mmCIF file of C-alpha atoms in Angstrom:
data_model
loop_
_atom_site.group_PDB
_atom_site.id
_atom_site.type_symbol
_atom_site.label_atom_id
_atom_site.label_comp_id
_atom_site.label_asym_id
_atom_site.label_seq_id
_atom_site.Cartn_x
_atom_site.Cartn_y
_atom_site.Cartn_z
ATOM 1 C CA UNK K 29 77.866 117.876 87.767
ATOM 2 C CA UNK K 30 80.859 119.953 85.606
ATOM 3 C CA UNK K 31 83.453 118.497 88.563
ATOM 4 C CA UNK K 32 84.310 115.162 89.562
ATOM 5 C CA UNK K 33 82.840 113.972 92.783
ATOM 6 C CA UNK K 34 85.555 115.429 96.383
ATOM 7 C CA UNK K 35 83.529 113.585 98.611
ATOM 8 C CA UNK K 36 85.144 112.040 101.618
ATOM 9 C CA UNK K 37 81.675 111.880 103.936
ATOM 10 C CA UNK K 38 80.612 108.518 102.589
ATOM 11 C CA UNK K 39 77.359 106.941 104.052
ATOM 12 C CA UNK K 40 77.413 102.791 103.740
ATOM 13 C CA UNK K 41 75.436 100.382 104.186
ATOM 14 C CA UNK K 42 75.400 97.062 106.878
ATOM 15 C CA UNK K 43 77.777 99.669 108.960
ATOM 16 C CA UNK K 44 80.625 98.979 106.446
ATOM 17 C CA UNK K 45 83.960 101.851 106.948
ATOM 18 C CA UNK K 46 84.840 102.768 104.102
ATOM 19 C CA UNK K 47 88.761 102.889 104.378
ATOM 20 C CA UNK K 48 91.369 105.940 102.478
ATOM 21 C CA UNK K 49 94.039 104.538 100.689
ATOM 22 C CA UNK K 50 97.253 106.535 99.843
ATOM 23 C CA UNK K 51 96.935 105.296 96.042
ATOM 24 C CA UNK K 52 100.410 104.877 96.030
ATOM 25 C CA UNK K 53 100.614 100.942 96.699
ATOM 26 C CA UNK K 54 101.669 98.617 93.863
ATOM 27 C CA UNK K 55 101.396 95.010 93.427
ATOM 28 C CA UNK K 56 98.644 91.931 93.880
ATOM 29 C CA UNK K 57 98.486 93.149 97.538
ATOM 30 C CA UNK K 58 97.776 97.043 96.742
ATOM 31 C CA UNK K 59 95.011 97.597 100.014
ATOM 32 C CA UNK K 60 93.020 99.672 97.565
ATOM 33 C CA UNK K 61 92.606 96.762 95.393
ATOM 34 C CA UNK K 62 89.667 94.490 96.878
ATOM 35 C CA UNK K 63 85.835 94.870 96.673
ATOM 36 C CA UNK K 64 85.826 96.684 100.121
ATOM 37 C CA UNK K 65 84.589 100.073 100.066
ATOM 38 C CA UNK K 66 88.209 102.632 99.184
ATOM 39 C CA UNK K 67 88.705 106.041 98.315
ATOM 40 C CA UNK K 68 92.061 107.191 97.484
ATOM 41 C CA UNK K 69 93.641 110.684 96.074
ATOM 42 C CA UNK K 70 95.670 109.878 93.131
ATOM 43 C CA UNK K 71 99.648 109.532 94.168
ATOM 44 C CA UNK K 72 98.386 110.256 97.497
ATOM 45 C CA UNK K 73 97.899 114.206 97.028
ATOM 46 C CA UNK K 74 94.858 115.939 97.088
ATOM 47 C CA UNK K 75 95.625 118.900 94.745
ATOM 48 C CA UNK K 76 91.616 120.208 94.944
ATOM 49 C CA UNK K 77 90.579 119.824 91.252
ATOM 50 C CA UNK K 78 91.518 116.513 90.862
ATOM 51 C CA UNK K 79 88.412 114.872 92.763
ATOM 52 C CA UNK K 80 88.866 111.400 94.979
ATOM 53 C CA UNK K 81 89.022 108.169 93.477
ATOM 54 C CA UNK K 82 86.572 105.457 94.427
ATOM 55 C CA UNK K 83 86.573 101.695 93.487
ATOM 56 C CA UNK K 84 83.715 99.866 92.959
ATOM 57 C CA UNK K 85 82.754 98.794 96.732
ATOM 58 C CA UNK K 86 81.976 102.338 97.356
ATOM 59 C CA UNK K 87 79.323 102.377 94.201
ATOM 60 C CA UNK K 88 77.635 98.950 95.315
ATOM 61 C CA UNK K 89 77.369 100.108 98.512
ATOM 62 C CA UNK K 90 77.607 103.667 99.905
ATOM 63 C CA UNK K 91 75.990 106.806 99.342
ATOM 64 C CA UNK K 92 78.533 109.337 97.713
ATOM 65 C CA UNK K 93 76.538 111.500 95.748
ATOM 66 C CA UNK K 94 74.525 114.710 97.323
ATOM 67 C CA UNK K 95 70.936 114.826 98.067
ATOM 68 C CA UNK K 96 68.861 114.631 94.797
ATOM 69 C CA UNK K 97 71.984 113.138 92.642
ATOM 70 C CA UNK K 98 72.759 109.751 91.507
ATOM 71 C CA UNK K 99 76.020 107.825 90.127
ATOM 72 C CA UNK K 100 74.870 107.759 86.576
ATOM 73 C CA UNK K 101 73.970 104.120 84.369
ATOM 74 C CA UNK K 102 75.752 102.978 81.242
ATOM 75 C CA UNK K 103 72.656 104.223 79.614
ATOM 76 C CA UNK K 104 72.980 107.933 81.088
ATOM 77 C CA UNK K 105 76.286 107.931 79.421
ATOM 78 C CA UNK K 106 74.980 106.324 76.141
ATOM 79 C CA UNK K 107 72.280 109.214 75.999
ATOM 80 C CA UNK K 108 75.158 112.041 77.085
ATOM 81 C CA UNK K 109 77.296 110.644 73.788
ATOM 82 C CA UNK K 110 74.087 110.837 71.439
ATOM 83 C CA UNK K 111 72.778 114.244 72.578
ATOM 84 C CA UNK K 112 76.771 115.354 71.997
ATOM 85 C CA UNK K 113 76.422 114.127 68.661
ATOM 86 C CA UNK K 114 77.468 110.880 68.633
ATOM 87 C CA UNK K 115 80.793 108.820 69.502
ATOM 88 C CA UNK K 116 82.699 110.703 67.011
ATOM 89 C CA UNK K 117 82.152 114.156 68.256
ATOM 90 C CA UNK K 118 81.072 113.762 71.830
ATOM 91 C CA UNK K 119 84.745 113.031 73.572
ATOM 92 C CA UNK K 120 86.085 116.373 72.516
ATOM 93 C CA UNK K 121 82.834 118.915 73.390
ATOM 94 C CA UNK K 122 83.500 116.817 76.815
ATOM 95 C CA UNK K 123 86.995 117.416 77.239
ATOM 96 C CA UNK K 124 87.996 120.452 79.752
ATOM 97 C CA UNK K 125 87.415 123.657 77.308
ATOM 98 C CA UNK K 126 84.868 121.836 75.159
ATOM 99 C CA UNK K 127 81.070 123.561 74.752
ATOM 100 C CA UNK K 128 79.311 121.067 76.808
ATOM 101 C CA UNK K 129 80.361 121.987 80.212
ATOM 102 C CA UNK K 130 81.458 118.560 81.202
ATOM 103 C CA UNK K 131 85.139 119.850 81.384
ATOM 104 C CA UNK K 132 86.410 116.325 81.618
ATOM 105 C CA UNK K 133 89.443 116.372 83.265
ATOM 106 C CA UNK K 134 92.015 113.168 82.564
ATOM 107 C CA UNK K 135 92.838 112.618 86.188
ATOM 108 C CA UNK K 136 93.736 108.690 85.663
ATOM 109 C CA UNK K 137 92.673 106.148 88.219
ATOM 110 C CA UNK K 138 93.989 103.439 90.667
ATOM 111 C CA UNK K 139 94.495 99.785 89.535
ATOM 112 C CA UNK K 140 96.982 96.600 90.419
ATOM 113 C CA UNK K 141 100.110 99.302 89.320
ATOM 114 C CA UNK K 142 99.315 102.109 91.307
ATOM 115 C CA UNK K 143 98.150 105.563 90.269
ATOM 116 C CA UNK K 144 98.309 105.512 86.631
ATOM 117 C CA UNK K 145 97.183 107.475 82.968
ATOM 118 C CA UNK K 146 96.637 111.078 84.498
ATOM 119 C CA UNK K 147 96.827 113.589 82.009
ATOM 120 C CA UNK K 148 95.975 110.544 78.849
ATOM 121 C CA UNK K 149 92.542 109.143 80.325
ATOM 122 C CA UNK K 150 89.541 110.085 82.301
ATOM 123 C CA UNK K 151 87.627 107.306 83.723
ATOM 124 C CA UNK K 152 84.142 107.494 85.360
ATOM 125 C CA UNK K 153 82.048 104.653 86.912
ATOM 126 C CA UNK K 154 78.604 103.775 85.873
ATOM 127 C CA UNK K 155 76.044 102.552 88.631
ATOM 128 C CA UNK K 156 75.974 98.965 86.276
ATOM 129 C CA UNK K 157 77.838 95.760 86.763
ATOM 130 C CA UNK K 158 78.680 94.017 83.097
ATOM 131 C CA UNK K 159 76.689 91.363 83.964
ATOM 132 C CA UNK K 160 77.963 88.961 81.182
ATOM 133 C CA UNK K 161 81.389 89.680 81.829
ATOM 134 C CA UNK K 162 83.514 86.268 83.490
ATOM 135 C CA UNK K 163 84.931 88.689 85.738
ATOM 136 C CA UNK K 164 83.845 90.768 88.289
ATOM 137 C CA UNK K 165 83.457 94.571 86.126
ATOM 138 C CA UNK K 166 81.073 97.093 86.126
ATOM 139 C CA UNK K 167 80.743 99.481 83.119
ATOM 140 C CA UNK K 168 83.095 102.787 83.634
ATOM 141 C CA UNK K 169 82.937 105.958 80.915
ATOM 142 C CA UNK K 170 85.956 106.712 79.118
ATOM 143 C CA UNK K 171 87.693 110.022 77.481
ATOM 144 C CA UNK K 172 91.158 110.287 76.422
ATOM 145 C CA UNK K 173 93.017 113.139 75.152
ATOM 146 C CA UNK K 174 92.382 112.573 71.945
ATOM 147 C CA UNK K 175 88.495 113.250 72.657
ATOM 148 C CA UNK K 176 87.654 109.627 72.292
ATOM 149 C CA UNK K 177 84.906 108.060 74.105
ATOM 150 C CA UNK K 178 84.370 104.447 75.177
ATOM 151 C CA UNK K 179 82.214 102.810 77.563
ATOM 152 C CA UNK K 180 83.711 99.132 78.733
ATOM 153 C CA UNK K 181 83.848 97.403 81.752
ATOM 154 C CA UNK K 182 86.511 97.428 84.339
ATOM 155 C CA UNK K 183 87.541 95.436 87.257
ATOM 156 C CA UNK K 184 85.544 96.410 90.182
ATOM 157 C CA UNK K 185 88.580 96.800 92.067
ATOM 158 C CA UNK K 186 90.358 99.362 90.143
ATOM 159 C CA UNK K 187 89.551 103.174 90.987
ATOM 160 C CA UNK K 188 87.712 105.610 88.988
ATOM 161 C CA UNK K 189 86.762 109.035 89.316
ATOM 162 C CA UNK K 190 82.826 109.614 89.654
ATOM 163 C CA UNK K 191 80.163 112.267 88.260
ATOM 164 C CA UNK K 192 76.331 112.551 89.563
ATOM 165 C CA UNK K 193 73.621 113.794 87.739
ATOM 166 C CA UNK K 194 70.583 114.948 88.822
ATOM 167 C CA UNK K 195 67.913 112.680 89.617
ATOM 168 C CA UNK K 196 64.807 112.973 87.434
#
């Protein structure tokens, strides 16, 4: 997909609700901030190109993406930053105006502070926990606007933005 993901019609399993956030809480006690399925616009305003912001819970265990799509793996991205030409080159052909049609936009995310780093960092979950992690992450996609790439993992309950690709 060349957008990130607007969707608010989220399908879960074990009859879980998945619950909207206004992404402007702050604190240990932000309601956004737990593994429970939350979506949240970023400073609580949906401006249209911006996308919703989903944490973790919703990955693990809803169905966001359309018919035929899936959240991508660390993989996916791995592949995506070879077949851009490697980690040195990739971030800036994906940035918004680059020749790969990702048009990355750095729309921040949600953590423990609020809605933070729009406009320095684009973040984008992976469908794979970091398993050897002590903590509870799961592997999220990085560009900044510099046009460098990383792929790390990232506290399941912070929010990221979220592309599908097409299933195979």
């Amino acid at each position: 997909m060349a957008e990130d993901l607007r969707n608010g019609k989220i399908e879960c399993d074990h009859d879980l609700k998945v619950i909207f956030s206004d992404g402007l809480e702050r604190g240990p006690g932000v309601a956004f901030y737990d593994t429970l399925p939350h979506y949240a616009f970023y400073n609580n305003k949906d401006l249209g190109n911006n996308g919703i912001i989903y944490n973790y819970g919703v990955i693990q265990s809803c169905s966001i993406c359309p018919e035929g799509y899936r959240i991508p793996t660390k993989a996916d991205w791995e592949v995506l930053i070879k077949q851009l030409g490697g980690w040195s080159v990739a971030g800036k052909r994906l940035l918004s105006g680059g020749d790969s049609g990702f048009n990355a936009t750095l729309n921040g995310r949600i953590d423990s502070y609020g809605s933070g780093l729009q406009n320095a960092i684009g973040f984008w979950w992976s469908n794979d926990l970091a398993v050897h992690s002590p903590k509870k992450e799961a592997f999220a996609f990085e560009v900044n606007n510099l046009g460098i790439v990383k792929i790390k993992g990232q506290d399941i309950r912070v929010g990221n933005h979220v592309r599908c690709i097409k299933m195979k």
